[in-house]
Coordinates of C-alpha atoms in Angstrom, one line a residue:
Chain A
M1 CA -10.0 50.0 -71.6
N2 CA -11.7 51.1 -74.9
I3 CA -15.1 52.7 -74.4
F4 CA -16.5 50.4 -77.0
D5 CA -15.4 47.3 -75.1
M6 CA -17.2 48.3 -71.9
T7 CA -20.2 46.5 -70.3
I8 CA -23.3 48.5 -69.3
H9 CA -22.2 48.5 -65.7
A10 CA -18.6 49.8 -66.5
L11 CA -19.9 52.5 -68.8
H12 CA -22.6 53.5 -66.4
A13 CA -20.0 54.0 -63.6
A14 CA -17.9 56.1 -66.0
L15 CA -21.0 58.2 -67.0
K16 CA -22.1 58.7 -63.5
G17 CA -18.6 59.6 -62.4
K18 CA -18.5 62.1 -65.2
R19 CA -15.3 60.5 -66.6
V20 CA -17.0 60.2 -70.0
S21 CA -20.1 61.7 -71.5
S22 CA -22.8 59.8 -73.5
V23 CA -21.9 61.9 -76.5
E24 CA -18.3 60.7 -76.2
A25 CA -19.3 57.1 -75.7
T26 CA -21.7 57.2 -78.6
T27 CA -19.1 58.8 -80.8
A28 CA -16.6 56.1 -79.9
M29 CA -19.3 53.4 -80.8
L30 CA -20.1 55.1 -84.1
E31 CA -16.4 55.2 -85.0
R32 CA -16.0 51.6 -84.0
I33 CA -19.0 50.7 -86.2
S34 CA -17.5 52.5 -89.2
S35 CA -14.2 50.7 -88.8
V36 CA -15.5 47.1 -88.4
E37 CA -18.7 47.1 -90.4
P38 CA -17.0 46.4 -93.7
Q39 CA -15.8 43.1 -92.2
V40 CA -18.8 42.1 -90.0
G41 CA -22.0 43.6 -91.5
S42 CA -24.0 43.6 -88.2
F43 CA -26.2 46.6 -89.2
I44 CA -28.9 47.2 -91.8
T45 CA -29.3 50.9 -90.8
V46 CA -27.0 53.1 -88.6
T47 CA -28.6 56.2 -87.2
P48 CA -25.7 58.5 -86.2
E49 CA -27.6 61.8 -86.1
Q50 CA -30.5 60.5 -83.9
A51 CA -27.9 58.6 -81.7
L52 CA -25.9 61.8 -81.0
A53 CA -29.1 63.8 -80.3
A54 CA -30.3 61.1 -77.9
A55 CA -26.8 61.0 -76.3
A56 CA -26.9 64.8 -75.8
A57 CA -30.3 64.5 -74.1
A58 CA -29.0 61.7 -71.9
D59 CA -26.0 63.8 -70.9
Q60 CA -28.4 66.6 -69.8
R61 CA -30.4 64.0 -67.8
I62 CA -27.2 62.7 -66.1
A63 CA -26.2 66.3 -65.3
R64 CA -29.5 66.7 -63.5
G65 CA -28.5 63.7 -61.4
D66 CA -31.1 61.4 -63.1
C67 CA -28.9 58.5 -64.2
D68 CA -30.6 55.1 -64.6
L69 CA -28.3 52.1 -65.3
L70 CA -29.2 52.5 -69.0
T71 CA -29.1 56.3 -69.3
G72 CA -26.7 57.3 -72.1
I73 CA -25.8 53.7 -72.9
P74 CA -25.5 53.1 -76.7
L75 CA -27.5 50.1 -77.8
A76 CA -28.6 48.6 -81.0
I77 CA -31.7 46.5 -81.8
K78 CA -32.7 43.9 -84.3
D79 CA -34.4 45.3 -87.4
I80 CA -37.6 43.3 -86.4
F81 CA -38.5 46.0 -83.8
L82 CA -40.6 48.8 -85.0
T83 CA -38.9 52.2 -84.4
E84 CA -40.9 55.3 -85.0
G85 CA -39.3 57.3 -87.8
V86 CA -36.4 54.9 -88.4
R87 CA -36.6 52.5 -91.3
T88 CA -37.5 48.9 -90.2
T89 CA -37.0 46.2 -92.8
C90 CA -37.0 42.9 -90.9
G91 CA -34.3 41.8 -93.2
S92 CA -36.7 41.8 -96.2
R93 CA -36.9 43.7 -99.5
I94 CA -40.7 43.8 -99.0
L95 CA -40.2 46.3 -96.2
D96 CA -37.2 48.1 -97.8
N97 CA -38.9 51.5 -97.6
F98 CA -41.0 51.0 -94.4
I99 CA -40.8 53.8 -91.8
P100 CA -42.9 52.7 -88.8
P101 CA -45.4 55.2 -87.3
Y102 CA -44.9 53.8 -83.8
S103 CA -42.3 51.9 -81.8
A104 CA -42.2 48.5 -80.1
T105 CA -42.9 48.6 -76.4
S106 CA -39.6 46.9 -75.5
W107 CA -37.6 49.6 -77.3
E108 CA -39.9 52.3 -75.8
M109 CA -39.0 51.0 -72.3
L110 CA -35.2 51.1 -73.1
R111 CA -35.6 54.6 -74.6
G112 CA -37.5 55.7 -71.5
C113 CA -34.5 54.7 -69.4
G114 CA -32.4 57.1 -71.6
A115 CA -30.7 54.4 -73.8
V116 CA -29.3 55.6 -77.1
L117 CA -30.1 53.8 -80.3
L118 CA -27.1 53.3 -82.6
G119 CA -29.1 51.6 -85.4
K120 CA -31.0 48.5 -86.6
L121 CA -29.3 45.1 -86.7
N122 CA -29.1 42.6 -89.5
Q123 CA -31.1 39.4 -89.3
D124 CA -32.4 36.5 -91.3
E125 CA -35.4 37.7 -93.3
F126 CA -38.5 37.8 -91.1
A127 CA -36.3 35.9 -88.5
M128 CA -36.4 32.8 -90.6
G129 CA -33.0 31.3 -90.5
S130 CA -30.2 30.0 -88.3
S131 CA -27.3 31.7 -90.1
N132 CA -28.2 35.2 -91.2
E133 CA -27.7 34.1 -94.7
S134 CA -31.4 34.7 -95.6
S135 CA -31.1 38.5 -95.0
A136 CA -31.8 40.6 -98.1
Y137 CA -29.1 43.0 -96.8
G138 CA -26.1 40.7 -97.0
T139 CA -24.8 38.0 -94.6
T140 CA -23.5 39.1 -91.2
R141 CA -20.1 37.5 -90.5
N142 CA -18.9 36.0 -87.3
P143 CA -16.4 38.4 -85.6
W144 CA -14.3 35.5 -84.4
N145 CA -13.7 34.2 -87.9
T146 CA -15.4 36.0 -90.8
D147 CA -15.6 32.8 -92.9
Y148 CA -18.2 31.5 -90.5
I149 CA -21.8 32.4 -89.9
P150 CA -22.7 34.4 -86.7
G151 CA -25.8 32.2 -86.2
G152 CA -29.4 33.4 -86.6
S153 CA -31.8 34.8 -86.8
S154 CA -30.5 37.5 -84.4
G155 CA -27.1 37.2 -86.0
G156 CA -26.5 41.0 -86.2
S157 CA -27.5 41.3 -82.5
A158 CA -24.9 38.8 -81.5
A159 CA -22.1 39.9 -83.9
A160 CA -22.5 43.6 -82.8
V161 CA -21.9 42.6 -79.2
A162 CA -19.0 40.4 -80.1
A163 CA -17.4 43.0 -82.4
S164 CA -18.0 45.8 -79.8
E165 CA -20.3 47.7 -82.1
A166 CA -22.9 48.1 -79.3
V167 CA -22.8 47.8 -75.6
A168 CA -25.8 45.5 -75.6
T169 CA -28.5 44.6 -78.1
L170 CA -32.1 43.2 -78.3
G171 CA -33.0 40.2 -80.4
T172 CA -36.0 37.9 -80.7
D173 CA -36.1 34.1 -80.3
T174 CA -38.7 31.9 -81.9
G175 CA -36.7 28.6 -82.1
G176 CA -33.3 29.6 -80.7
S177 CA -32.7 32.9 -82.5
I178 CA -31.2 34.7 -79.5
R179 CA -29.4 31.7 -77.9
Q180 CA -27.8 30.1 -80.9
P181 CA -26.2 33.3 -82.3
A182 CA -25.1 34.3 -78.7
S183 CA -23.5 30.8 -78.5
H184 CA -21.8 31.2 -81.9
C185 CA -20.5 34.7 -81.1
G186 CA -19.5 34.2 -77.5
C187 CA -22.0 36.5 -75.8
V188 CA -24.8 36.1 -73.3
G189 CA -28.3 35.7 -74.7
L190 CA -31.5 35.2 -72.8
K191 CA -34.9 34.1 -74.2
P192 CA -37.5 35.0 -71.5
T193 CA -40.6 33.0 -70.7
Y194 CA -43.3 33.5 -73.3
G195 CA -45.3 36.5 -72.0
R196 CA -42.6 38.0 -69.9
V197 CA -41.8 40.7 -72.4
S198 CA -44.3 42.5 -74.6
R199 CA -44.3 41.6 -78.3
Y200 CA -46.1 44.8 -79.3
G201 CA -44.4 46.3 -82.2
V202 CA -42.3 43.3 -82.9
I203 CA -42.8 42.0 -86.5
A204 CA -44.5 38.7 -86.1
Y205 CA -43.1 35.4 -87.4
A206 CA -44.7 32.7 -85.2
S207 CA -46.8 34.4 -82.6
S208 CA -47.2 31.5 -80.2
L209 CA -43.3 31.1 -80.0
D210 CA -41.8 34.6 -80.6
Q211 CA -40.2 36.3 -77.6
V212 CA -38.0 39.3 -77.1
G213 CA -34.7 39.2 -75.2
P214 CA -31.3 40.7 -74.6
L215 CA -27.8 39.9 -75.9
T216 CA -25.0 41.2 -73.7
R217 CA -21.3 40.9 -72.7
D218 CA -22.0 39.4 -69.3
V219 CA -24.8 38.1 -67.1
A220 CA -25.1 41.2 -64.9
D221 CA -25.8 43.3 -68.1
C222 CA -28.3 40.6 -69.1
A223 CA -30.1 41.0 -65.8
T224 CA -30.2 44.8 -66.2
M225 CA -31.6 44.6 -69.8
L226 CA -34.2 42.0 -68.9
G227 CA -35.4 44.0 -65.9
A228 CA -35.8 47.0 -68.2
I229 CA -38.0 45.3 -70.8
A230 CA -40.0 42.8 -68.8
G231 CA -43.5 43.4 -67.6
H232 CA -47.1 43.4 -68.6
D233 CA -48.2 45.6 -71.6
H234 CA -51.9 46.3 -72.2
K235 CA -51.1 46.5 -75.9
D236 CA -50.0 42.8 -75.9
S237 CA -52.8 40.6 -74.5
T238 CA -50.4 37.6 -74.4
S239 CA -48.0 39.5 -72.0
V240 CA -48.4 38.2 -68.5
D241 CA -49.2 40.3 -65.5
T242 CA -46.8 38.8 -62.9
P243 CA -44.4 41.0 -60.9
V244 CA -41.0 41.5 -62.4
P245 CA -38.3 40.5 -59.8
D246 CA -35.2 42.6 -59.3
Y247 CA -33.0 40.4 -61.3
S248 CA -29.8 42.2 -60.5
S249 CA -30.1 42.1 -56.7
S250 CA -30.3 38.3 -56.4
L251 CA -27.4 37.5 -58.9
T252 CA -24.9 36.6 -56.2
H253 CA -27.0 34.0 -54.5
G254 CA -24.7 31.2 -55.7
V255 CA -25.6 27.6 -56.7
K256 CA -24.9 25.7 -53.5
G257 CA -27.6 23.0 -53.3
L258 CA -29.1 24.0 -56.7
K259 CA -30.4 20.9 -58.5
I260 CA -29.3 20.9 -62.1
G261 CA -30.9 18.4 -64.5
L262 CA -29.0 16.8 -67.4
P263 CA -31.5 15.7 -70.0
K264 CA -30.0 12.6 -71.5
E265 CA -31.5 13.2 -74.9
Y266 CA -29.3 16.3 -75.2
F267 CA -26.1 14.4 -74.6
I268 CA -26.3 12.2 -77.6
S269 CA -23.5 10.4 -79.4
G270 CA -23.6 12.8 -82.4
L271 CA -22.6 15.7 -80.2
D272 CA -19.5 17.5 -81.5
A273 CA -16.4 16.5 -79.4
D274 CA -15.4 20.1 -78.6
V275 CA -19.0 20.8 -77.4
Q276 CA -18.9 17.7 -75.2
V277 CA -15.6 18.8 -73.7
A278 CA -17.0 22.2 -72.9
M279 CA -20.2 20.7 -71.3
D280 CA -18.1 18.3 -69.2
A281 CA -16.0 21.2 -67.9
A282 CA -19.1 23.2 -67.1
I283 CA -20.6 20.4 -65.2
E284 CA -17.3 20.0 -63.2
T285 CA -17.3 23.8 -62.5
Y286 CA -20.9 23.7 -61.1
R287 CA -20.1 20.6 -59.0
R288 CA -17.2 22.5 -57.5
L289 CA -19.5 25.4 -56.7
G290 CA -21.8 23.1 -54.8
A291 CA -24.6 22.3 -57.3
E292 CA -26.1 18.8 -57.5
F293 CA -26.7 17.0 -60.7
V294 CA -29.7 14.9 -61.5
D295 CA -30.2 12.8 -64.6
V296 CA -33.5 13.7 -66.2
S297 CA -35.3 12.8 -69.4
L298 CA -37.2 14.9 -72.0
P299 CA -38.4 11.9 -74.0
H300 CA -40.0 13.8 -76.9
T301 CA -36.9 15.8 -77.8
D302 CA -36.5 14.0 -81.0
Y303 CA -39.9 15.2 -82.3
A304 CA -39.3 18.9 -81.5
V305 CA -37.9 20.0 -84.8
A306 CA -40.7 18.4 -86.8
T307 CA -43.3 19.9 -84.4
Y308 CA -41.7 23.3 -84.7
Y309 CA -41.4 23.4 -88.5
L310 CA -45.2 22.7 -88.8
I311 CA -46.4 25.1 -86.1
A312 CA -44.0 27.9 -86.9
T313 CA -44.5 27.8 -90.6
A314 CA -48.3 27.6 -90.2
E315 CA -48.3 30.6 -88.0
A316 CA -45.9 32.4 -90.4
S317 CA -48.1 31.7 -93.5
S318 CA -50.9 33.4 -91.6
N319 CA -48.9 36.3 -90.2
L320 CA -47.2 37.1 -93.5
A321 CA -50.5 37.4 -95.3
R322 CA -50.5 41.0 -94.3
Y323 CA -47.7 41.8 -96.8
D324 CA -50.0 42.4 -99.8
G325 CA -48.8 45.7 -101.1
V326 CA -52.0 47.6 -100.0
R327 CA -51.0 49.6 -96.9
F328 CA -47.2 49.5 -96.6
G329 CA -44.2 47.9 -98.1
H330 CA -43.4 46.9 -101.7
R331 CA -46.2 47.2 -104.3
A332 CA -45.7 45.7 -107.7
E333 CA -47.2 47.2 -110.9
A334 CA -50.3 45.2 -111.7
E335 CA -53.6 45.4 -113.6
G336 CA -55.9 43.9 -111.0
L337 CA -56.0 43.4 -107.2
L338 CA -55.1 39.7 -107.1
E339 CA -52.2 40.2 -109.5
M340 CA -51.0 43.0 -107.3
Y341 CA -51.0 40.8 -104.2
T342 CA -49.3 38.0 -105.9
K343 CA -46.7 40.0 -107.7
S344 CA -45.9 42.2 -104.7
R345 CA -45.3 39.2 -102.5
S346 CA -43.4 37.2 -105.1
E347 CA -41.0 40.1 -105.8
G348 CA -40.7 41.1 -102.1
F349 CA -40.0 37.8 -100.3
G350 CA -36.8 35.9 -100.5
V351 CA -36.5 32.1 -101.0
E352 CA -36.5 31.0 -97.4
V353 CA -39.6 33.0 -96.5
K354 CA -41.4 31.6 -99.6
R355 CA -40.3 28.1 -98.6
R356 CA -41.8 28.5 -95.1
I357 CA -45.0 30.2 -96.3
M358 CA -45.4 27.3 -98.7
L359 CA -44.8 24.7 -96.1
G360 CA -47.2 26.4 -93.6
T361 CA -49.8 26.9 -96.3
Y362 CA -49.6 23.2 -97.2
A363 CA -49.8 22.1 -93.6
L364 CA -52.9 24.2 -93.1
S365 CA -54.6 23.3 -96.3
S366 CA -57.7 21.3 -96.7
G367 CA -57.1 17.6 -96.1
Y368 CA -53.8 18.1 -94.3
Y369 CA -54.8 20.3 -91.4
D370 CA -55.5 17.5 -88.9
A371 CA -52.6 15.3 -90.1
Y372 CA -50.0 18.0 -89.9
Y373 CA -51.0 21.1 -87.9
V374 CA -53.3 19.6 -85.2
K375 CA -50.9 16.6 -84.9
A376 CA -48.0 19.0 -84.2
Q377 CA -50.1 20.9 -81.7
K378 CA -50.7 17.6 -79.8
V379 CA -47.1 16.7 -79.9
R380 CA -46.3 20.2 -78.5
T381 CA -48.5 19.2 -75.5
L382 CA -46.3 16.1 -75.0
I383 CA -43.1 18.2 -75.2
M384 CA -44.5 20.7 -72.7
N385 CA -45.4 17.8 -70.3
D386 CA -41.8 16.5 -70.6
F387 CA -40.6 19.9 -69.2
T388 CA -43.2 19.9 -66.4
T389 CA -42.2 16.4 -65.4
A390 CA -38.5 17.1 -65.4
F391 CA -38.8 20.4 -63.5
A392 CA -40.6 18.5 -60.7
D393 CA -37.1 17.1 -59.8
V394 CA -34.7 20.0 -60.7
D395 CA -34.4 23.8 -60.5
V396 CA -32.7 24.3 -63.9
M397 CA -31.4 22.1 -66.7
L398 CA -28.0 22.3 -68.4
T399 CA -27.5 21.5 -72.0
P400 CA -25.5 22.6 -75.1
V401 CA -27.0 25.4 -77.1
A402 CA -26.1 23.9 -80.5
P403 CA -24.6 20.5 -81.5
T404 CA -21.6 22.2 -83.0
A405 CA -19.8 25.6 -83.0
A406 CA -20.6 28.0 -85.9
F407 CA -20.5 26.4 -89.4
K408 CA -19.1 28.0 -92.5
I409 CA -21.0 30.5 -94.6
G410 CA -22.6 28.6 -97.5
E411 CA -22.2 25.2 -95.8
K412 CA -26.0 24.5 -95.2
V413 CA -27.6 27.0 -97.4
N414 CA -28.8 24.4 -100.0
D415 CA -30.1 21.9 -97.5
P416 CA -32.9 23.5 -95.4
L417 CA -33.5 20.4 -93.4
Q418 CA -29.9 20.2 -92.2
M419 CA -30.1 23.9 -91.3
Y420 CA -33.3 23.3 -89.3
L421 CA -31.7 20.4 -87.4
S422 CA -29.0 22.7 -86.1
D423 CA -31.7 24.2 -83.8
I424 CA -32.5 20.9 -82.1
F425 CA -31.5 21.9 -78.5
T426 CA -33.1 25.4 -78.6
I427 CA -36.5 24.7 -80.2
P428 CA -38.1 22.6 -77.4
V429 CA -37.8 25.5 -75.0
N430 CA -39.9 27.7 -77.3
L431 CA -42.5 25.0 -77.7
A432 CA -42.7 24.6 -73.9
G433 CA -42.8 28.4 -73.6
T434 CA -40.2 28.5 -70.8
C435 CA -37.0 30.5 -70.4
A436 CA -33.4 29.7 -71.2
M437 CA -30.0 31.5 -71.5
S438 CA -26.9 30.9 -73.5
L439 CA -23.5 31.8 -71.9
P440 CA -19.9 31.4 -73.1
A441 CA -18.4 28.1 -72.0
G442 CA -15.5 27.4 -74.2
F443 CA -14.0 27.3 -77.7
S444 CA -13.7 24.8 -80.5
A445 CA -10.4 23.6 -81.9
A446 CA -11.0 26.2 -84.7
G447 CA -11.2 29.0 -82.1
L448 CA -14.9 29.5 -82.3
P449 CA -17.1 30.1 -79.2
I450 CA -19.2 27.4 -77.6
G451 CA -22.3 28.2 -75.5
L452 CA -23.9 26.5 -72.5
Q453 CA -27.6 26.6 -72.2
L454 CA -29.4 26.9 -68.8
I455 CA -33.1 26.2 -69.1
G456 CA -35.3 27.6 -66.3
K457 CA -38.9 26.9 -65.2
P458 CA -41.6 29.2 -66.5
F459 CA -40.8 32.7 -65.1
G460 CA -37.7 31.2 -63.5
E461 CA -35.4 33.8 -65.2
E462 CA -34.0 34.8 -61.7
T463 CA -32.7 31.3 -61.1
I464 CA -30.9 30.9 -64.5
L465 CA -29.4 34.4 -64.1
Q466 CA -28.1 33.4 -60.7
A467 CA -26.7 30.1 -62.0
G468 CA -25.2 31.9 -65.0
Y469 CA -23.6 34.6 -62.8
A470 CA -22.0 31.9 -60.6
F471 CA -20.6 30.2 -63.7
E472 CA -19.3 33.4 -65.1
Q473 CA -17.5 34.3 -61.8
A474 CA -15.8 30.9 -61.8
T475 CA -14.6 31.0 -65.4
E476 CA -13.0 33.5 -67.8
W477 CA -14.7 32.6 -71.1
H478 CA -16.8 35.7 -71.2
T479 CA -13.7 37.9 -70.9
R480 CA -12.2 36.8 -74.2
K481 CA -12.6 39.1 -77.1
A482 CA -12.8 38.5 -80.8
T483 CA -9.7 40.1 -82.5
I484 CA -11.4 42.2 -85.2
Chain B
M1 CA -43.6 12.1 -99.4
K2 CA -43.8 12.9 -103.1
I3 CA -44.9 16.4 -103.7
S4 CA -45.8 17.2 -107.3
V5 CA -45.4 20.4 -109.1
A6 CA -49.2 20.7 -109.2
D7 CA -49.3 20.4 -105.4
V8 CA -46.7 23.2 -105.2
E9 CA -48.8 25.3 -107.6
H10 CA -51.9 24.8 -105.5
A11 CA -50.2 25.9 -102.3
A12 CA -48.6 28.8 -104.1
S13 CA -52.0 30.0 -105.3
L14 CA -53.4 29.8 -101.8
A15 CA -50.4 31.7 -100.5
R16 CA -50.7 34.4 -103.2
L17 CA -47.2 33.5 -104.5
E18 CA -46.1 33.2 -108.1
L19 CA -43.1 30.8 -108.4
T20 CA -40.7 30.4 -111.3
S21 CA -40.5 26.9 -112.8
E22 CA -37.1 26.5 -111.1
E23 CA -38.6 27.4 -107.7
K24 CA -41.5 25.0 -108.2
E25 CA -39.0 22.1 -108.9
L26 CA -36.9 23.2 -105.9
F27 CA -39.7 23.4 -103.5
A28 CA -41.4 20.2 -104.6
G29 CA -38.1 18.4 -103.7
Q30 CA -37.4 20.3 -100.5
I31 CA -40.9 20.4 -99.1
G32 CA -41.2 16.7 -99.9
A33 CA -38.0 16.0 -97.9
I34 CA -39.3 18.1 -95.0
L35 CA -42.6 16.3 -95.0
D36 CA -40.8 13.0 -95.1
Y37 CA -39.0 14.1 -92.0
V38 CA -42.2 15.3 -90.1
E39 CA -43.8 11.9 -90.8
K40 CA -42.0 10.8 -87.7
L41 CA -44.7 12.5 -85.6
K42 CA -47.0 9.6 -86.7
E43 CA -44.9 7.3 -84.5
L44 CA -46.5 9.0 -81.5
D45 CA -49.9 8.0 -80.1
T46 CA -51.7 11.3 -79.5
E47 CA -55.2 9.9 -79.0
G48 CA -56.9 12.0 -76.3
I49 CA -54.1 14.5 -76.1
V50 CA -55.3 18.1 -76.0
P51 CA -53.6 20.3 -78.7
T52 CA -51.6 23.3 -77.4
S53 CA -52.0 26.6 -79.3
H54 CA -50.5 28.8 -76.5
A55 CA -47.8 28.0 -74.0
V56 CA -49.0 30.1 -71.2
P57 CA -52.4 29.1 -69.8
M58 CA -54.6 32.2 -70.0
E59 CA -58.3 33.1 -70.5
N60 CA -59.5 36.1 -72.4
A61 CA -57.6 39.2 -71.6
F62 CA -60.2 41.9 -70.8
R63 CA -59.7 45.6 -70.1
E64 CA -61.9 48.5 -69.6
D65 CA -63.3 49.9 -72.9
I66 CA -61.7 53.3 -72.7
V67 CA -60.9 55.5 -75.7
Q68 CA -57.1 55.9 -76.1
P69 CA -55.2 58.1 -78.5
S70 CA -54.4 56.5 -81.8
I71 CA -51.9 57.2 -84.5
G72 CA -54.4 59.0 -86.7
V73 CA -55.0 59.0 -90.4
A74 CA -51.9 60.9 -91.7
R75 CA -49.4 58.5 -90.0
S76 CA -51.5 55.5 -90.9
L77 CA -51.3 56.5 -94.5
A78 CA -47.7 57.6 -94.5
N79 CA -46.4 54.3 -95.8
A80 CA -49.2 53.8 -98.4
P81 CA -47.7 52.8 -101.8
E82 CA -50.6 54.8 -103.3
R83 CA -53.3 56.9 -101.7
E84 CA -56.2 59.0 -102.7
G85 CA -57.3 61.5 -100.1
S86 CA -57.6 59.7 -96.8
F87 CA -57.8 56.3 -98.4
F88 CA -55.4 53.5 -99.6
A89 CA -55.7 53.3 -103.3
V90 CA -55.7 49.9 -105.0
P91 CA -56.3 48.7 -108.6
K92 CA -59.9 48.6 -109.6
V93 CA -61.7 45.7 -108.0
I94 CA -65.2 46.0 -109.6
E95 CA -65.6 46.7 -113.3

C-alpha cells in the first residue's frame, strides 16, 4: 500500500513498528501533493520545510518510545485555523499577507500529540459557500471528477483526504461545511456538538453556529481525531466543560437495538434518485445489523434555510467588521479614516462575502431587526424543539447529507439562493447545536460519492461514531479510492 | 420584496462597503430574492416563543482573575499595515 493512502491507524502501526519514519511518510505526502495539486487545488499554502522539521522531531519522539496515535502523522488543516508563523488567509484577499501571532487551540492540541502540518487548505472565502468557488485562491476540484465541485466550505479539507494529500484534515462546519464536502468527496466528516471543541483561534463566521471537526478516511480515524481536539478551553468561554469520552474504545459496540429515526421531512419527493437508492440500501444494512427504525418528524425543517441565512449573515456582518485595515490584513491607500475602512474592505472582500455582509447588515438595520433577526431567532427555538422532541423517541437519526451528489463547477454560481438550498439537510443540525457525521454510502450514476448523515443527541458523538463504525464494517464504500 | 438601489446603498454605507453600480444592481435583485424567500418565516406563529441566541444553555463563564502571559507588543504589531513606535498608525482623524 502507498504511504499516502494509509489511515492514521495503519500509518501509526508502521511508525511504531519502525517500518517507516515520519520523515519518510511526510516526504511521500509532499511528493503526492506536488503531483496531484495541479489537478485538485486543495491547498492554499504548503509548508514543506516546517513539515519535515516537525516530522524529524516526531521521529525522535517515537525513538524515545513516546508514540501517541497522532505522533508523526502528516495532517493538513483548513486555512481558517490560525497557525503561528504560517500564513492564514481564510480564503480571502483581505488576509493575503496575514501571519498569525498565535495558533488555534484545536491545532495546538494536534501539534501537542506530535502531528505534522503539511499546509493550509483551500476553502470558500471566510467559509461562506457550499462549493469552494468563492475562494480567492482558485476553486478546489473534486478528485472523483475534476469538472465537479468538492463541496464547501471545507472543500480543500475533503478533497485533500480524497486525493490522498493528507492522512486526515480539520475543517469547520457552520451550516454543513464539513459534512457536505465529506459527502461529495467520499470521506468521513464529523461536526461535533456546539461547545465540544474550542473555537479559539478559528476565524469567526457565525459564532453561534461555527464548530471545528475532523475529515478522515474512516470512522476509527474520525474517533481518534475528535478525541484529540475535544475538550474545554478556558480561552473559549462557549466551550463546554463535560468529560471527553474515549471515542475509540466504544466503537465496536454495534447497533443491535439502536433506535434510528427517519425524519419524514428529509425524504421528500425532490430527493435525487441515486441518493434515495443509497439511503434505502443504508436502512436495509442497519436493519440487518439489528437496528430498529422509527418514523419521526422535524416539522420546521422547511424553515431552516431561511432562518440560517438571517442568523448567519447577521453574525457575519458583525464578526467581519474587524477587517478595517487598521491592525492586520489589507489596507487601501486613503486620505481619511472612513475612506480607509471602506476602501480596504471593498478591495479585500469577494462578492459572496459582500453579499452576506449586506444581507446581514440589512437584517440587523433599524426597522428590520425584529422582523428578520429576532423572528429568525424565534424560529431557531422551534427548530431546536423539533430535535428535542424527536430525540425523546430515538437514539440517532439517519438522513441524506445533501439532496444530490456534487454539482458541476459553475452550475450554481450565479444563483445564490439555489446554492443556499443545497444545504437544506445539514443546516438544521447547526441551528439545533447538536452533532452529526457524514459517511460514504454509495455512488451516483455519474460515479460521484453519496454521503449518509447520522445525527446524534447533544454530546452524543460516541453513539453516532458507533453507528458509523458498524455501517462501515458492513459496507465497502469507504474503501473505494478516487483515481487521480 | 423589492429592494431599491438606494436601500442597497444605505446598507453598504452601514457595512463600510463601497459597491460598483453593477454590484448595486446585482445585490438589489439577489437580496430581494433572498428576502422574498425568507418571508416564509412569517407563516409561523412565534408569539411567546423565546428567541435562541446560543444553542447550548449556559450562564456566564467565570474564571479566576489571574494574570496570564500575553503575546506582547511586538507580535501584536507584527501584522500592522503601518506603525509608529509601539502604535498602529492610521490616517489623521482630527484636523
